[in-house]
Coordinates of C-alpha atoms in Angstrom, one line a residue:
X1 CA 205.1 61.1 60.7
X2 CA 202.5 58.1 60.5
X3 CA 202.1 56.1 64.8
X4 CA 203.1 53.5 66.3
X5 CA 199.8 51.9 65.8
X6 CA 199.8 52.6 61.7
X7 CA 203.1 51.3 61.4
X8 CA 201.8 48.3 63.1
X9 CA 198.5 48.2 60.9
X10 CA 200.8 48.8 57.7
X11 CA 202.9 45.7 58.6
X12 CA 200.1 43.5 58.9
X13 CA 198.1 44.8 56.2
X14 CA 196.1 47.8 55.0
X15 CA 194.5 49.9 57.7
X16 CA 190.7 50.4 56.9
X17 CA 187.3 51.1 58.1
X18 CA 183.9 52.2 58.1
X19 CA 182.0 55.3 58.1
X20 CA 178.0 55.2 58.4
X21 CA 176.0 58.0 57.7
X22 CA 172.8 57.2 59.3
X23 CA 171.7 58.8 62.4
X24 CA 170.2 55.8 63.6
X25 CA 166.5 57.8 63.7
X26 CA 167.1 59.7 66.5
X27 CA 165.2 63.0 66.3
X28 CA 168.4 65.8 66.6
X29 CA 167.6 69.1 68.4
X30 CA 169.9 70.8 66.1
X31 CA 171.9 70.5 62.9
X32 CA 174.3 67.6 63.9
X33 CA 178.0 67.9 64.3
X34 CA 180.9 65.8 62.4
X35 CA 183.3 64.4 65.2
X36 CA 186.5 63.6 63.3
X37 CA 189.2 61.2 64.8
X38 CA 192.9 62.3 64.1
X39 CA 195.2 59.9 65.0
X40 CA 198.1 61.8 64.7
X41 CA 197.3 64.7 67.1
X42 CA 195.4 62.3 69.5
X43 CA 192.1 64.9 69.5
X44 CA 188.8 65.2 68.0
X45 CA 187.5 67.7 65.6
X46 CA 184.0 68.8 65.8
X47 CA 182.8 70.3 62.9
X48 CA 179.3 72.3 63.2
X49 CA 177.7 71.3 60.2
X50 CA 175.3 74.5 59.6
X51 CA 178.5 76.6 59.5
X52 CA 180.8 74.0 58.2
X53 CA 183.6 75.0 60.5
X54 CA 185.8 73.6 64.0
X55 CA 184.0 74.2 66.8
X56 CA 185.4 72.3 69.2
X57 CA 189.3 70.0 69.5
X58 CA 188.5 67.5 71.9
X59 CA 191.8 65.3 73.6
X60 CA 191.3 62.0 73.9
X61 CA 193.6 59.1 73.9
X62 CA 196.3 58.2 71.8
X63 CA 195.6 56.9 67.9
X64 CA 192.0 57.5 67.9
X65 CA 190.5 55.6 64.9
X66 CA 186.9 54.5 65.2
X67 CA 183.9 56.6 66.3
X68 CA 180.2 56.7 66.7
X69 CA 178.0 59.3 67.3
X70 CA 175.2 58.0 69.3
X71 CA 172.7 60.3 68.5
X72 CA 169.8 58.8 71.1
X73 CA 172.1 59.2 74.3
X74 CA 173.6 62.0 73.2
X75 CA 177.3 60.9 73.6
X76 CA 180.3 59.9 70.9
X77 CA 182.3 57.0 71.6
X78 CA 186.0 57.2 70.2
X79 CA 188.5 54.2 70.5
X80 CA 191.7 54.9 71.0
X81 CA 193.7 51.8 70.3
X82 CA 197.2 53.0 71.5
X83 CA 195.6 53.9 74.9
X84 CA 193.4 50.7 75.3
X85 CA 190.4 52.9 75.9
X86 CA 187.0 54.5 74.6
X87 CA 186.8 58.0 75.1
X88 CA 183.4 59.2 75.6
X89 CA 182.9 62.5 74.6
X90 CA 179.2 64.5 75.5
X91 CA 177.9 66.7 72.6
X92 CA 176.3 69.2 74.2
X93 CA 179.6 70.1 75.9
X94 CA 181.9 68.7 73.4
X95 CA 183.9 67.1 76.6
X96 CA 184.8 63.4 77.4
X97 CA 183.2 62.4 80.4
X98 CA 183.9 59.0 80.7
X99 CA 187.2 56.6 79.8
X100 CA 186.1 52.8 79.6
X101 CA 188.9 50.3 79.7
X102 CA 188.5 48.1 76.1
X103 CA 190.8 45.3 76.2
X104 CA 193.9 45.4 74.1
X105 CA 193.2 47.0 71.0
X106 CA 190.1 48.7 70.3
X107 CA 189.4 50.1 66.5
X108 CA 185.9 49.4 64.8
X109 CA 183.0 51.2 67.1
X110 CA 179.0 51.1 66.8
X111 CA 176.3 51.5 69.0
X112 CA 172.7 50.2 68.7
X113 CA 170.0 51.8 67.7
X114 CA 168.7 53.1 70.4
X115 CA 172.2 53.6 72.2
X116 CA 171.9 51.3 75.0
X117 CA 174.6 49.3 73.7
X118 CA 178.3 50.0 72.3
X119 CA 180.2 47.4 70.6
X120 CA 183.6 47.4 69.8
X121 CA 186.2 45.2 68.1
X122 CA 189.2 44.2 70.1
X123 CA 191.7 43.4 66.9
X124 CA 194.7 42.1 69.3
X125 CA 192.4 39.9 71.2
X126 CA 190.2 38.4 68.8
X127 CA 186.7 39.5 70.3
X128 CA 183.5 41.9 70.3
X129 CA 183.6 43.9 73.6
X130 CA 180.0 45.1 74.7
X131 CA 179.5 48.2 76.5
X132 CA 176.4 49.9 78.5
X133 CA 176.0 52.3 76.6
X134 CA 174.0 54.5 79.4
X135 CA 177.1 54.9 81.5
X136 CA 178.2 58.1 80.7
X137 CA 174.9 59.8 81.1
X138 CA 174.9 58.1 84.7
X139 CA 178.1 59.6 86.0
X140 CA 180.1 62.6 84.6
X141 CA 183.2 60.9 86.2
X142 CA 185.9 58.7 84.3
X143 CA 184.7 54.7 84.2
X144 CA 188.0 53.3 83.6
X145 CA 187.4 50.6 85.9
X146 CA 184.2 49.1 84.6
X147 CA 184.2 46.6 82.5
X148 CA 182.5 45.4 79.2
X149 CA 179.0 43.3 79.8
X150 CA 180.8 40.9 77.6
X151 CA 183.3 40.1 75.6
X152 CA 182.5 37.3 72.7
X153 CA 185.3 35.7 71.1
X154 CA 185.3 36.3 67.1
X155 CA 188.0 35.6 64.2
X156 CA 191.2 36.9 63.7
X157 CA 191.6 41.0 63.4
X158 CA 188.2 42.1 63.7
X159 CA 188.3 45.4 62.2
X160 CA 184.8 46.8 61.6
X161 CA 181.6 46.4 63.3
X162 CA 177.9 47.3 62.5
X163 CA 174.6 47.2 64.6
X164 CA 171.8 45.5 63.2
X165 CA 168.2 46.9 63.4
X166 CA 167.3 43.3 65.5
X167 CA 168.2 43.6 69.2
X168 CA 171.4 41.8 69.8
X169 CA 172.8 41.2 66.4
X170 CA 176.0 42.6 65.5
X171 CA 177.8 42.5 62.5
X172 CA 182.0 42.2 62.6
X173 CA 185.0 41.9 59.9
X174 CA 186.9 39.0 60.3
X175 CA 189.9 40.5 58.8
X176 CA 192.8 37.7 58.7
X177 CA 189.8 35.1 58.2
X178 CA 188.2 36.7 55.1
X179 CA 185.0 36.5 56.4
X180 CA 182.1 38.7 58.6
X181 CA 180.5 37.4 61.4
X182 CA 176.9 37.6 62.5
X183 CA 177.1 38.1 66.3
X184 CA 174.3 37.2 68.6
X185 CA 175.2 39.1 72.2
X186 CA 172.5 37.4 74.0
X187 CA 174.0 33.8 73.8
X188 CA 177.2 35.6 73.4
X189 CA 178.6 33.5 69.9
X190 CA 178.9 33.5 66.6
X191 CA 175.7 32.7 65.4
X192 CA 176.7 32.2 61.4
X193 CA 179.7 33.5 59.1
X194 CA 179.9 34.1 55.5
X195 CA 183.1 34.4 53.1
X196 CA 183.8 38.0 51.4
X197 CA 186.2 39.4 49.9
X198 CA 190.1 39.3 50.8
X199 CA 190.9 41.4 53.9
X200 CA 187.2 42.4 54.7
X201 CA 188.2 45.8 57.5
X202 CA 185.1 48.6 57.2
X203 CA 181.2 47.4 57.3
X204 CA 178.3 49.1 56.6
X205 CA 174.9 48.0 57.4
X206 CA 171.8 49.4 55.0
X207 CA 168.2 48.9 57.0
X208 CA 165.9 49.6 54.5
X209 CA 167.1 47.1 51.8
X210 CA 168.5 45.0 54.9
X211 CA 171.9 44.6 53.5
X212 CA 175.8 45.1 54.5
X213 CA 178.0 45.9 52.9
X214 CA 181.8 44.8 53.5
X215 CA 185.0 46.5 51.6
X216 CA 187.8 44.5 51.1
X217 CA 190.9 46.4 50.8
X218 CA 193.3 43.2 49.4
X219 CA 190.8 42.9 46.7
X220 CA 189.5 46.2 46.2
X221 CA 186.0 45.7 45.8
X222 CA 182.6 45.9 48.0
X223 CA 180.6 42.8 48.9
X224 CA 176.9 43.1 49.3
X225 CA 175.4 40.5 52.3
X226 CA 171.5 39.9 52.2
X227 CA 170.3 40.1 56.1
X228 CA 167.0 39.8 55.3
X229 CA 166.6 36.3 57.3
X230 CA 168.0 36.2 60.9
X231 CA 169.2 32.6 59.4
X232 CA 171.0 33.7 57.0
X233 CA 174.1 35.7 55.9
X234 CA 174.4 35.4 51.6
X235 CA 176.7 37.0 49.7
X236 CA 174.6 38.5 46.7
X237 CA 176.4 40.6 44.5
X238 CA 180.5 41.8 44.1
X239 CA 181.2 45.4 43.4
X240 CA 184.8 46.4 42.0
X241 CA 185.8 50.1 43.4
X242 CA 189.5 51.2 43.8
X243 CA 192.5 50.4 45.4
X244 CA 192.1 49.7 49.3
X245 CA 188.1 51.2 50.2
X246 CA 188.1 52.5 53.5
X247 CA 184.7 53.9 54.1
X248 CA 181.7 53.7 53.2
X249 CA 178.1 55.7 53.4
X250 CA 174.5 56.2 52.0
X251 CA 173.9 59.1 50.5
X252 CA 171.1 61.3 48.1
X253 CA 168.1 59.4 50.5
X254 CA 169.7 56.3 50.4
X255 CA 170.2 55.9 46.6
X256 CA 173.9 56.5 46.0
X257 CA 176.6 54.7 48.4
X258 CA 180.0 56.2 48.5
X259 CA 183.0 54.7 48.7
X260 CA 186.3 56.1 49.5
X261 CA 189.4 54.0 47.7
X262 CA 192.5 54.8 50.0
X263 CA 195.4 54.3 47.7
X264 CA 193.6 55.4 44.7
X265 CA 193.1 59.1 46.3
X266 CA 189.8 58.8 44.6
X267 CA 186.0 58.1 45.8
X268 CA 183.5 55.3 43.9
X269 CA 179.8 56.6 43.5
X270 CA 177.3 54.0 43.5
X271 CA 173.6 53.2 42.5
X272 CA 172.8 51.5 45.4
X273 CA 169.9 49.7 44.1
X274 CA 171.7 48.5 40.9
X275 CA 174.6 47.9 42.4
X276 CA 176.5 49.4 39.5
X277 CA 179.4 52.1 39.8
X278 CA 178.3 55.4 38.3
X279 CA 181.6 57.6 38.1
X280 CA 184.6 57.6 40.3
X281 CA 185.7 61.2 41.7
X282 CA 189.1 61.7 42.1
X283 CA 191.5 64.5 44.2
X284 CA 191.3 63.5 47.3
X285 CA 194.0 62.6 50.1
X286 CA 194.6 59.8 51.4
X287 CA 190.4 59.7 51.7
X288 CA 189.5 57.0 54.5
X289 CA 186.4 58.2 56.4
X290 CA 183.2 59.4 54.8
X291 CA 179.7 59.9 55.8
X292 CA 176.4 62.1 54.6
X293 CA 173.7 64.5 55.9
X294 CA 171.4 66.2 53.7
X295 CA 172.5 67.1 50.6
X296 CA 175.9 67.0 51.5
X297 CA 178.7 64.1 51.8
X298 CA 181.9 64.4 54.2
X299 CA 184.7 62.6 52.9
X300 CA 187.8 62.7 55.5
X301 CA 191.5 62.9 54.0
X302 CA 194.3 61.3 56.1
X303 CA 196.9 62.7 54.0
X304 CA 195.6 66.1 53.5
X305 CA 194.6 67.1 57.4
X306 CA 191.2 68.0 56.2
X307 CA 187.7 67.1 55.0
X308 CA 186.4 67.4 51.9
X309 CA 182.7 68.4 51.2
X310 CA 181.0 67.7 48.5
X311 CA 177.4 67.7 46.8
X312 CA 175.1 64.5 47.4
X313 CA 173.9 64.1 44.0
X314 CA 176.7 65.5 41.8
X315 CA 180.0 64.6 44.1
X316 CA 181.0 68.3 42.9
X317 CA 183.3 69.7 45.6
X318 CA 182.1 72.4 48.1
X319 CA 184.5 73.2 50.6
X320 CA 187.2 71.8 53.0
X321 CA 187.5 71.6 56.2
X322 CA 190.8 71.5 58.0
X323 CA 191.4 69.2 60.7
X324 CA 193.8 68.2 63.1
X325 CA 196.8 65.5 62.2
X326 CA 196.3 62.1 60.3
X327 CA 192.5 62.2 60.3
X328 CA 190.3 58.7 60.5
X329 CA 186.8 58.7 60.7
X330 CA 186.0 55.6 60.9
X331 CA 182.5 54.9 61.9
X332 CA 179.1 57.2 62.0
X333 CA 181.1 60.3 62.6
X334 CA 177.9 62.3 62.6
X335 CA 175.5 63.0 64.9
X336 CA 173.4 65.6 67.4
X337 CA 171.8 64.7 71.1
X338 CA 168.1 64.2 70.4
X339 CA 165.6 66.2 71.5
X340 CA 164.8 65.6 75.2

């Protein structure tokens, strides 16, 4: 049986997000873990990646959607919309730590770089809540009381949200407006936005070609965004996938981006540097989240309870990995604590 908070996301329009599959450089002491969000059992499944099995179910709060695995600081940070919260969860003990208060809604989650920073989008409230992202390894207690450093108004439903590589900028979806929005958090505004494609929900934001992408789920394709200037936010090309894309992620060293396509039940593969759709994989469930490590790609079916794990290169399938209820993914899903 689908939440409260789905129903809610089905009425308004098509529930989707984000997956990154960068670890944001940080150097991991081990091979990394895959923290998957199921919203229907209101947990966290943490997958060990060398053994490809559930190591850890982690409570959190109810209808957890987004994630980020914040590799630098060595905590995950889980939004749980029905509860109003962020869970922070610490991967060496594969324990929440700390509960931050997060307005009245939160769903798409990243962190900076270097972790100092979480940013989350408050969809009922129209704004990009930032968070100190030090203050679960400061205190092992729960942080409910402390609030955001600051909470920018945006457009209406902002769904996902992406880090940039230059300190301060932030990336969010604009859903209801059809547009993203770069965000500058040190004057705390909307620096520029640029028109996508209809109902823009999951981001993904690709440093080395300085690029993000945005998936539309009304129109069922993948807009690509040049970044390159700190002026500028230009729509350059206009990739068709399939019905609804959810998630998105780099994969094969960068030169393949996957796409999951929600109502499809299938997953685009893309040559990221021609921009051109190389074969479409189908048999998946309900697939929403996805992200990569190695030669491997995680792609996390809502329907299904599970993920599927398939080959970088080839999208052959692998394995699966069952889960708990309804699972999400949405965000960088991936990560390890980095080496002290």
């Amino acid at each position: 049986m689908k939440t409260a908070w789905f129903a809610v996301l089905r009425r308004t329009g098509p529930f989707t997000a984000l997956t990154v599959a960068l670890l944001g450089g940080a150097t991991a002491s081990a091979t990394p873990f895959a923290y998957i969000t199921n919203q229907g059992s209101h947990d966290v499944s943490v997958i060990d990646l060398a053994t490809q099995r559930v190591v850890a179910l982690v409570p959190v709060g109810r209808s957890p959607a987004g994630v980020v695995a914040a590799s630098r600081t060595g905590r995950v940070f889980v939004s749980n919309p029905d509860s109003k919260t962020i869970s922070v969860i610490d991967m060496r003990t594969q324990q929440v730590v700390a509960t931050l208060a997060a307005g009245d809604g939160p769903v798409g989650i990243d962190a900076s770089p270097d972790g100092a920073r979480v940013y989350a989008a408050d969809w009922f409230a129209n704004r990009l809540l930032v968070f100190d992202g030090a203050v679960a390894t400061r205190s092992s207690g729960i942080a409910d009381k402390q609030p955001p450093l600051a909470s920018i108004a945006v457009g209406k439903a902002p769904a996902g949200v992406a880090a940039s590589d230059r300190p301060g900028i932030v990336f969010v979806a604009e859903r209801d407006d059809d547009s993203v929005a770069l965000v500058d958090t040190a004057t705390a505004s909307v620096r520029l936005r640029t028109r996508v494609g209809s109902h823009p929900f999951a981001l993904l934001f690709d440093a080395p070609r300085q690029r993000l992408y945005a998936l539309n789920v009304l129109s069922d394709d993948v807009s690509v965004l040049d970044t390159a200037r700190p002026d500028q936010l230009e729509l350059i090309a206009t990739v068709k996938v399939g019905k609804a894309p959810y998630g998105a992620a780099l994969a094969a060293n960068g030169s393949l981006l996957y796409v999951t396509n929600q109502h499809d039940d299938s997953v685009s593969v893309i040559d990221a540097t021609s921009l051109t759709v190389l074969r479409t994989l189908p048999g998946f469930g309900y697939p929403e989240g996805v992200a990569a490590h190695g030669d491997r790609v995680y792609v996390v079916n809502w329907m299904n309870d599970e993920v599927s794990v398939l080959d970088a290169r080839s999208g052959n399938a692998l394995a699966t990995v069952a889960t708990g209820k309804n699972s999400r993914g949405f965000g960088a899903f991936i990560g390890a604590p980095a080496t002290p």
